[in-house]
mmCIF file of C-alpha atoms in Angstrom:
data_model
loop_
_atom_site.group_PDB
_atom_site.id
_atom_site.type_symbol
_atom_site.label_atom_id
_atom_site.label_comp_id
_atom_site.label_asym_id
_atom_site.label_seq_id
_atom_site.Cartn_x
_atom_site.Cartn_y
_atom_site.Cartn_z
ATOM 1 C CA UNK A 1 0.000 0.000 0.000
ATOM 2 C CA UNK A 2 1.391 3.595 -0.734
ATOM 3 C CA UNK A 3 0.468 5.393 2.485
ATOM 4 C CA UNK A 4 0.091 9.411 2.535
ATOM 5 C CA UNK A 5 2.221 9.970 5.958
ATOM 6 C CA UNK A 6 3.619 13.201 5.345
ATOM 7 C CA UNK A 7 0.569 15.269 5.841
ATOM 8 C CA UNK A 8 0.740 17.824 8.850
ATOM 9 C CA UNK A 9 -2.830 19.784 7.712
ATOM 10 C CA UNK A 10 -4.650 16.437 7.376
ATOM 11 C CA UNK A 11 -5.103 12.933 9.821
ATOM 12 C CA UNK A 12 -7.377 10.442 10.193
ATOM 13 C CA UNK A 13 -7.742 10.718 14.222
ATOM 14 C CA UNK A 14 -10.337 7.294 14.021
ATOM 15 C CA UNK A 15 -12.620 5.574 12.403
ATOM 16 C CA UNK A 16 -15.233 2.696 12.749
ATOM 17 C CA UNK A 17 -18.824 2.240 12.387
ATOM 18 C CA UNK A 18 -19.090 3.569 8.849
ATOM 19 C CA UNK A 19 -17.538 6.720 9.770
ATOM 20 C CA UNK A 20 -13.978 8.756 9.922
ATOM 21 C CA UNK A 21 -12.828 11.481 12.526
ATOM 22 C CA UNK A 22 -10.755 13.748 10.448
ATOM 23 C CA UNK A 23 -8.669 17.246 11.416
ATOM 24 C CA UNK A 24 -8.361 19.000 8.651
ATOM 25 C CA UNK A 25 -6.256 21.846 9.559
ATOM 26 C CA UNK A 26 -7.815 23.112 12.631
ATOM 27 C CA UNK A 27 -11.413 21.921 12.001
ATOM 28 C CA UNK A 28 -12.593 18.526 12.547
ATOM 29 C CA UNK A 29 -15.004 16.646 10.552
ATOM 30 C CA UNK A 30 -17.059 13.354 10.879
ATOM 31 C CA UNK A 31 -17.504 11.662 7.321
ATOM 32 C CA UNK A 32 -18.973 8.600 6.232
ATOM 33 C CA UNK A 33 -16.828 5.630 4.584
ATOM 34 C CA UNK A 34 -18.514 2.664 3.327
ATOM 35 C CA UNK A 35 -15.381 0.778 3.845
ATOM 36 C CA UNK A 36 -14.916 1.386 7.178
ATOM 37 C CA UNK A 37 -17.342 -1.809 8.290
ATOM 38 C CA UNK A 38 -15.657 -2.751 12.056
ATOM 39 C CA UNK A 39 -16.736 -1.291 15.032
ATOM 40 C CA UNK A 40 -14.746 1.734 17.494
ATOM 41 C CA UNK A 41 -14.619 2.672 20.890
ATOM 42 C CA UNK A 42 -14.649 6.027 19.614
ATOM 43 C CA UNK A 43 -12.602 7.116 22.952
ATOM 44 C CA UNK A 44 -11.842 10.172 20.902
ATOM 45 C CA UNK A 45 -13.975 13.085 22.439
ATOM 46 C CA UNK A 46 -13.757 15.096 19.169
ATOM 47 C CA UNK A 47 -16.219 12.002 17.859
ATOM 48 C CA UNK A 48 -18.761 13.595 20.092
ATOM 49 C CA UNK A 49 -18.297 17.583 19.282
ATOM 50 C CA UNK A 50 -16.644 18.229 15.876
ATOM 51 C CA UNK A 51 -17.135 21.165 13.795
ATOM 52 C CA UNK A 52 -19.784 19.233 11.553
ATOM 53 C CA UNK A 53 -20.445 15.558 10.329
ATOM 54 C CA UNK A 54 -22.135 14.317 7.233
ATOM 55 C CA UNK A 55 -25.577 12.070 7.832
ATOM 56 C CA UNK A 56 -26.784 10.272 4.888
ATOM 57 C CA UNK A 57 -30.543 10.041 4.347
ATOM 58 C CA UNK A 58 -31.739 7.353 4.261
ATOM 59 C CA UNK A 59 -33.957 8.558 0.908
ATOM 60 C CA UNK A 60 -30.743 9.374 -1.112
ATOM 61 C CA UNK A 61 -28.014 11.900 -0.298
ATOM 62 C CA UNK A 62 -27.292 13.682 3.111
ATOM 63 C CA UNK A 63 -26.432 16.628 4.713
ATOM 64 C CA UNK A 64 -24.319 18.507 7.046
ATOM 65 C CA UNK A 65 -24.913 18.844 10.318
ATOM 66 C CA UNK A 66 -23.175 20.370 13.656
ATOM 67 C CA UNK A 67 -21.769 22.938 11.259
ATOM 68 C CA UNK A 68 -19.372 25.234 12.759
ATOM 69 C CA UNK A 69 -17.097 26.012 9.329
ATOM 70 C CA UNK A 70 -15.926 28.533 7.801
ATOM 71 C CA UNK A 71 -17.476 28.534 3.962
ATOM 72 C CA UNK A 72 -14.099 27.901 2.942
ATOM 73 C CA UNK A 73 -10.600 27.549 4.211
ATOM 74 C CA UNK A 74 -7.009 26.512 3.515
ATOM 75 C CA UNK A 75 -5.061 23.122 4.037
ATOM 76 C CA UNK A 76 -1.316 22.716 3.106
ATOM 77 C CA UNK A 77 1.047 19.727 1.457
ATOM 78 C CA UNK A 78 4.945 20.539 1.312
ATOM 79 C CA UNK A 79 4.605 23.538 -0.821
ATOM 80 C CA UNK A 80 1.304 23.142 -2.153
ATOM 81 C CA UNK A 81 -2.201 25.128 -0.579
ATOM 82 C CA UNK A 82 -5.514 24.102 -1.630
ATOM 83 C CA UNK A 83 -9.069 25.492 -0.839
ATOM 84 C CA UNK A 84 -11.079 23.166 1.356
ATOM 85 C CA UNK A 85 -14.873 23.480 1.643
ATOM 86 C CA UNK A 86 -17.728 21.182 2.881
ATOM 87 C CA UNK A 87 -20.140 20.067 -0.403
ATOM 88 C CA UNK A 88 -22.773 17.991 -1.235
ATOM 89 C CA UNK A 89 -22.230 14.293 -0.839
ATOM 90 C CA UNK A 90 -19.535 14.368 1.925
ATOM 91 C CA UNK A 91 -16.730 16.124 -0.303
ATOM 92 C CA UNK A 92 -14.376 18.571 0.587
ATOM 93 C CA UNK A 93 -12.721 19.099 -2.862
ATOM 94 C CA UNK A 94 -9.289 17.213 -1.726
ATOM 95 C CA UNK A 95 -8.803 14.116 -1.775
ATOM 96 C CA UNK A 96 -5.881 13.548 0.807
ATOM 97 C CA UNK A 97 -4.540 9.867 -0.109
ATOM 98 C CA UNK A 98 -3.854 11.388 -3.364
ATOM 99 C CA UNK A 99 -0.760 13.013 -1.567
ATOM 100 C CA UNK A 100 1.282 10.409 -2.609
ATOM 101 C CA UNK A 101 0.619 10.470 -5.813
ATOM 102 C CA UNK A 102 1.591 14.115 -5.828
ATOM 103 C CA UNK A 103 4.709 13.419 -4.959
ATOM 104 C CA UNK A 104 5.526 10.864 -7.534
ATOM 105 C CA UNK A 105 4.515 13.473 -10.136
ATOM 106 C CA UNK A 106 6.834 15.908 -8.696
ATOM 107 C CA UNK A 107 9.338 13.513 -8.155
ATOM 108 C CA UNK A 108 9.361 12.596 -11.839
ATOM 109 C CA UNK A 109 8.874 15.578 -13.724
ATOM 110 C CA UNK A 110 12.053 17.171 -11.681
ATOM 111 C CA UNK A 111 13.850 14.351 -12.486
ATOM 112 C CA UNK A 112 13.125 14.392 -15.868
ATOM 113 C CA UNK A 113 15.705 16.992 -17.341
ATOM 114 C CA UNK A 114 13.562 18.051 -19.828
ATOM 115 C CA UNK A 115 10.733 20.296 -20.496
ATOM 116 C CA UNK A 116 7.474 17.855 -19.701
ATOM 117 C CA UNK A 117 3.551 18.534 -20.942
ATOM 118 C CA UNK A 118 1.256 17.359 -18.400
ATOM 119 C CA UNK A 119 -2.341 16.545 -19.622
ATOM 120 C CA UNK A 120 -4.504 15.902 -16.113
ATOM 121 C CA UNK A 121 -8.240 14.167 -17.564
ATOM 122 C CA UNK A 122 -11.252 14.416 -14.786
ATOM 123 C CA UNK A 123 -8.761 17.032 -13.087
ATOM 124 C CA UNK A 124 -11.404 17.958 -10.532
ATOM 125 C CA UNK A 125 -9.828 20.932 -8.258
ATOM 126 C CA UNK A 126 -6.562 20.585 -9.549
ATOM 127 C CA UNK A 127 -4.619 18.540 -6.890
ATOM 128 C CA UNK A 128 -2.214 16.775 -9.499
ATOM 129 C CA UNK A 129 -2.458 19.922 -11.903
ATOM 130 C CA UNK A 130 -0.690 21.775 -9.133
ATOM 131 C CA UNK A 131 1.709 19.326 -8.517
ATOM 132 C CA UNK A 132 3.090 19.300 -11.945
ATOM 133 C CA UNK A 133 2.903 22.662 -12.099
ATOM 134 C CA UNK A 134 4.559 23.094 -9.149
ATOM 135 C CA UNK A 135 7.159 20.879 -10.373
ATOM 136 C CA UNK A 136 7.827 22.864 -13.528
ATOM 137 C CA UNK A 137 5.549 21.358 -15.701
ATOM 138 C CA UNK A 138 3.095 22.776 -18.587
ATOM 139 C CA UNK A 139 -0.025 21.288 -17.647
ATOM 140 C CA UNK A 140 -3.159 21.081 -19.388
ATOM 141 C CA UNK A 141 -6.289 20.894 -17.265
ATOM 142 C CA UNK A 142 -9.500 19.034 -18.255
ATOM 143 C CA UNK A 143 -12.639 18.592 -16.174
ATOM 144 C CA UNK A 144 -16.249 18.742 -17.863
ATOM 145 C CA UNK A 145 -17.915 20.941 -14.309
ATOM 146 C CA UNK A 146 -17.392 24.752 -15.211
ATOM 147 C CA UNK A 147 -17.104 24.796 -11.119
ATOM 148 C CA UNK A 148 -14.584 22.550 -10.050
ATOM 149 C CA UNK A 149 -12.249 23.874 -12.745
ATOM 150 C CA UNK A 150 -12.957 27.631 -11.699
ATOM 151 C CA UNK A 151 -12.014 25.826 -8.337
ATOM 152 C CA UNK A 152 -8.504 24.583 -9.847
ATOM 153 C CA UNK A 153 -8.017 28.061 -10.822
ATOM 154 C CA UNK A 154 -8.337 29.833 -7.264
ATOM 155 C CA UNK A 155 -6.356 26.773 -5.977
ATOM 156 C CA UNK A 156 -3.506 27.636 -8.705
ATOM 157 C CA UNK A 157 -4.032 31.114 -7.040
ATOM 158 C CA UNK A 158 -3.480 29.707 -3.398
ATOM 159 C CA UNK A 159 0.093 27.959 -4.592
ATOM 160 C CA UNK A 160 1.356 30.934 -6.671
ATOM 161 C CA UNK A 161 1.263 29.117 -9.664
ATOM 162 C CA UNK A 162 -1.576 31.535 -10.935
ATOM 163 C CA UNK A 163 0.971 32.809 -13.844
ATOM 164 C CA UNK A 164 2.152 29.157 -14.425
ATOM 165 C CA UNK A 165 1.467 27.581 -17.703
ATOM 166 C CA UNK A 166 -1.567 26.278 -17.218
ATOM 167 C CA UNK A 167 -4.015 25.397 -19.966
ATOM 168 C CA UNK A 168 -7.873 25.429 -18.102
ATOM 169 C CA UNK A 169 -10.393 23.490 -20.589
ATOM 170 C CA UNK A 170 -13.751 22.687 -19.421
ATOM 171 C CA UNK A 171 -14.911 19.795 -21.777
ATOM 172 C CA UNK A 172 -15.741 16.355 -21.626
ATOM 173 C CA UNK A 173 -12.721 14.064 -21.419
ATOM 174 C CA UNK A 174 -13.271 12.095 -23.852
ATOM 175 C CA UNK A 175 -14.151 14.135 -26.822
ATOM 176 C CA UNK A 176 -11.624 16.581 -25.767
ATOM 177 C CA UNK A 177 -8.892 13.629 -26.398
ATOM 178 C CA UNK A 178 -10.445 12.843 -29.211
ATOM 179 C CA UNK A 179 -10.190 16.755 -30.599
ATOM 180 C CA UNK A 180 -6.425 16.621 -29.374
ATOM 181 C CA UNK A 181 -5.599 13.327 -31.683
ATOM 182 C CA UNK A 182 -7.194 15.370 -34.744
ATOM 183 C CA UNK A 183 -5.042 18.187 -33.819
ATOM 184 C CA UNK A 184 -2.000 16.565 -33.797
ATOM 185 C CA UNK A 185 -1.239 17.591 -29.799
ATOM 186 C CA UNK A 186 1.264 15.489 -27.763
ATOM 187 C CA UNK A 187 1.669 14.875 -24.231
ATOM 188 C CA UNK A 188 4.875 13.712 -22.132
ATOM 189 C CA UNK A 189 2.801 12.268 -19.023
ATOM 190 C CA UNK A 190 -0.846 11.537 -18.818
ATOM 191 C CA UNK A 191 -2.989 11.647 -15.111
ATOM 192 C CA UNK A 192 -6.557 10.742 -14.962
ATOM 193 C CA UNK A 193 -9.159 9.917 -12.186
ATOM 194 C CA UNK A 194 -12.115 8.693 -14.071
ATOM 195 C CA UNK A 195 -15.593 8.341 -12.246
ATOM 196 C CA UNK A 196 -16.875 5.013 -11.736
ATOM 197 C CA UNK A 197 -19.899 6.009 -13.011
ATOM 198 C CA UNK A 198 -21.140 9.348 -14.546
ATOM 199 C CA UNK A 199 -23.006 10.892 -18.233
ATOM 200 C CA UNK A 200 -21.546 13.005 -20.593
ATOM 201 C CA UNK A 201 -22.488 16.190 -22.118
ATOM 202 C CA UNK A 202 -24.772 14.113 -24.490
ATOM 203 C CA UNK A 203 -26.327 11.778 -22.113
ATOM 204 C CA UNK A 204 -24.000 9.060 -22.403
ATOM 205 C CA UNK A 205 -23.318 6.804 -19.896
ATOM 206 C CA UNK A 206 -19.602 6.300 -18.334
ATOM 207 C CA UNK A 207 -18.866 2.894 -16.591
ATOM 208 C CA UNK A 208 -15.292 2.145 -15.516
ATOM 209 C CA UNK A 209 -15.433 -1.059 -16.252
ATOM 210 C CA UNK A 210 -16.905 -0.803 -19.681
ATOM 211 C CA UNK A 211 -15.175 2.537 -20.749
ATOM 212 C CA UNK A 212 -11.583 2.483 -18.968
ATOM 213 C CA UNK A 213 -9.878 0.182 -21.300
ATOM 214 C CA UNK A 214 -11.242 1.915 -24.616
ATOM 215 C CA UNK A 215 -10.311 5.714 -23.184
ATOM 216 C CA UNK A 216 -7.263 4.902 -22.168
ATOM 217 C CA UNK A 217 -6.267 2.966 -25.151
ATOM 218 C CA UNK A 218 -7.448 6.602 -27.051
ATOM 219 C CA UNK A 219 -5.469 8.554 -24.738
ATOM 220 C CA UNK A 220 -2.278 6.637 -25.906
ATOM 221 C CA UNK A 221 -2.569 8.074 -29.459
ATOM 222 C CA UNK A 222 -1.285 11.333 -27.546
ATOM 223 C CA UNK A 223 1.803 10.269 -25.472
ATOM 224 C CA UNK A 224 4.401 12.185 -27.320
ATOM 225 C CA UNK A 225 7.677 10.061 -28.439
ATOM 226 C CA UNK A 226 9.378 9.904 -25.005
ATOM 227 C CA UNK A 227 6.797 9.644 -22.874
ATOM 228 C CA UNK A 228 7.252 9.911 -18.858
ATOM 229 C CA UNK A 229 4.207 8.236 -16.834
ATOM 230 C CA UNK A 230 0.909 7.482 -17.217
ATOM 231 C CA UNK A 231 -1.062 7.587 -14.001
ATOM 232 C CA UNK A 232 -4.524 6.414 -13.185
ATOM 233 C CA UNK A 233 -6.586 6.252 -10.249
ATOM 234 C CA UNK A 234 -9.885 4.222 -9.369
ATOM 235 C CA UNK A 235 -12.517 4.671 -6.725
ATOM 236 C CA UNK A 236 -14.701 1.785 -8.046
ATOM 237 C CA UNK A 237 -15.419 -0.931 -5.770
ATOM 238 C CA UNK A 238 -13.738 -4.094 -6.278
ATOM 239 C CA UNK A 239 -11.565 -3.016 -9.194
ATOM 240 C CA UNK A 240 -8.351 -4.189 -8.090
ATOM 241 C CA UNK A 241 -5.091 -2.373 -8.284
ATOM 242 C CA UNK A 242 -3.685 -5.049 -10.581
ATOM 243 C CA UNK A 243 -6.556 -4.825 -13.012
ATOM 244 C CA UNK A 244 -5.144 -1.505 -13.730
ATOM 245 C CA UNK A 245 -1.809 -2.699 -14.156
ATOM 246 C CA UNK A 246 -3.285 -5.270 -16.601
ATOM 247 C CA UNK A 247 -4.371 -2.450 -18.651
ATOM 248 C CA UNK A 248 -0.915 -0.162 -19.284
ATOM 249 C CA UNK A 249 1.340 -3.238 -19.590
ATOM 250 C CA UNK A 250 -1.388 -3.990 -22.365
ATOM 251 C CA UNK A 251 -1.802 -0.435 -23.965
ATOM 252 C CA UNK A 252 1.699 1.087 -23.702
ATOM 253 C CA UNK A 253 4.334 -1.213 -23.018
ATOM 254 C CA UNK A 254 4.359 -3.206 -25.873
ATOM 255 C CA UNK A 255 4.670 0.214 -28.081
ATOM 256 C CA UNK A 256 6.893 1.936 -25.296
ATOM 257 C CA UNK A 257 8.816 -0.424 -22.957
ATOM 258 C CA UNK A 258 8.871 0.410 -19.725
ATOM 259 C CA UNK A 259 6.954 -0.969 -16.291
ATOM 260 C CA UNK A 260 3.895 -0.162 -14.272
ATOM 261 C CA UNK A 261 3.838 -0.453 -10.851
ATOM 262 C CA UNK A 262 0.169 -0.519 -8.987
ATOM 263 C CA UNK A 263 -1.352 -0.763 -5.392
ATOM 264 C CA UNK A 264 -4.052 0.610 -3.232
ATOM 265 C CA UNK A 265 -3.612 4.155 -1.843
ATOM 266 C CA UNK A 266 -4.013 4.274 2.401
ATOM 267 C CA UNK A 267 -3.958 6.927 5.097
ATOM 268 C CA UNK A 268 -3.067 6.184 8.446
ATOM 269 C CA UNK A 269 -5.111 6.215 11.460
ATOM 270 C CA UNK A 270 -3.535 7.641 14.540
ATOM 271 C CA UNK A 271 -5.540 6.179 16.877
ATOM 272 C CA UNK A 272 -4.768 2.323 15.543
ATOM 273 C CA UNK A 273 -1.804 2.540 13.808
ATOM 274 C CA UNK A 274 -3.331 1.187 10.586
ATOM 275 C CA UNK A 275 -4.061 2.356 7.356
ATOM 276 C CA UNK A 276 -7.760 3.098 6.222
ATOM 277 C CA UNK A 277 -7.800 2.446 2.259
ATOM 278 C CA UNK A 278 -9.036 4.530 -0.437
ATOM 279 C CA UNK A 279 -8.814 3.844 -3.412
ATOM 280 C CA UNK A 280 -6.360 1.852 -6.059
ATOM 281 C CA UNK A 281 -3.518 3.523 -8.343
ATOM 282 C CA UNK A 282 -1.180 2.352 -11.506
ATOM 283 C CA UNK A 283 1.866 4.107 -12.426
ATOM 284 C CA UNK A 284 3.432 2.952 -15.724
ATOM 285 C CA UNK A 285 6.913 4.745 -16.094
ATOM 286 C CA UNK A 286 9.013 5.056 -19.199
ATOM 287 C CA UNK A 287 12.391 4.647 -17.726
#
């Protein structure tokens, strides 16, 4: 498991009985996780008085509750800031485990001595955008919500990479791939986060398990020459980390060479010592 450790604005403080205790900076938050199925003592007092918690309804949806927030604040990773806010569905707009991910992309685009194009698919709010950004990347950011990518934008803003070169497209993923191809655009590295289920501009229907292997066998007709990473994440249940893996030794290793590595993505829980998981990742490298 890759394990985001090195957070100091973000911990898990417990969890159990469908929920997680979180600090995020100086607020704390009770969220639902459907994977956290044991049971706590919750000796934590914080369980008992955060600054708000999440309740499903049991007719769909949820809502906050116990709400002491701000409408917005700030949380910090190494040298990148992000905008943190509670929204429907029990998001804040970060996704914390993703930390580690961050620094892989940082890791490898500074590493890379040479100038790197960064195309970021589903980008949400921007946490890998800034990375690469941060990293000295040219990134080019595409996420079909007009909101989350005005989000990205005043998240650029909060890590002084507002003036970095940053390309903000708000599209749906797939045709906008297909428009690059046409074009004749090129990317070094490739991130993406697909939903696990979603519709597109159109009415289409996205399922990861249906669509994955078809997108990103389209996104490989714009890795440039020498090509860096591709990176993928899943949220779907029961799509393993090596099913990913599966998929880029199958797309671009046979045209590339190269390896992929892949595993689930974890955060550690103070009070136990273990690490809650959230999600599965594949890194294929061109090395």
């Amino acid at each position: 498991m890759w394990i985001s450790d090195a957070w100091k604005d973000y911990e898990i403080l417990d969890c159990g009985d469908g929920e997680k205790l979180e600090r995020w900076g100086s607020y704390h938050l009770v969220r639902p996780d459907p994977q956290v199925i044991w049971e706590s003592p919750r000796k934590n007092p914080l369980w008992h008085r955060p600054d708000a918690m999440y309740r499903r309804s049991r007719t769909g949806g949820g809502e906050w509750s116990a709400h002491k927030l701000p409408a917005r604040w700030t949380v910090s990773y190494r040298e990148l800031t992000f905008q943190v806010k509670p929204m429907n569905f029990k998001h804040t707009g970060l996704f914390p485990e993703q930390a580690v991910n961050w620094d892989f992309i940082m890791d490898s685009i500074r590493n890379a001595g040479r100038p790197i194009r960064v195309l970021n698919l589903f980008a949400y709010t921007g946490g890998a955008t800034m990375a690469a950004a941060a990293a000295g990347a040219s990134v080019c950011h595409v996420d079909a919500a007009k909101g989350m990518v005005a989000w990205a934008k005043e998240n650029a803003a909060c890590c002084g990479l507002e003036s970095a070169p940053i390309r903000w497209i708000v599209d749906d993923c797939v045709k906008f791939v297909e428009r690059e191809i046409k074009r004749g655009k090129f990317y070094d590295a490739i991130i993406m986060d697909p939903p696990s289920y979603g519709r597109g501009p159109s009415g289409e229907i996205w399922k990861l398990e249906e669509r994955l292997y078809p997108f990103v066998s389209l996104c490989s007709k714009v890795l440039s020459d020498k090509p860096l990473f591709v990176l993928i994440n899943s949220y779907t249940t029961g799509l393993a980390p090596s099913v990913l893996r599966y998929i880029t030794e199958s797309i671009f290793t046979p045209r590339f060479g190269g390896h992929s590595e892949c595993n689930e993505l974890g955060l550690p829980v103070t009070e136990t010592g273990l690490a809650l998981p959230a999600g599965a990742t594949v890194r294929w490298s061109c090395k």
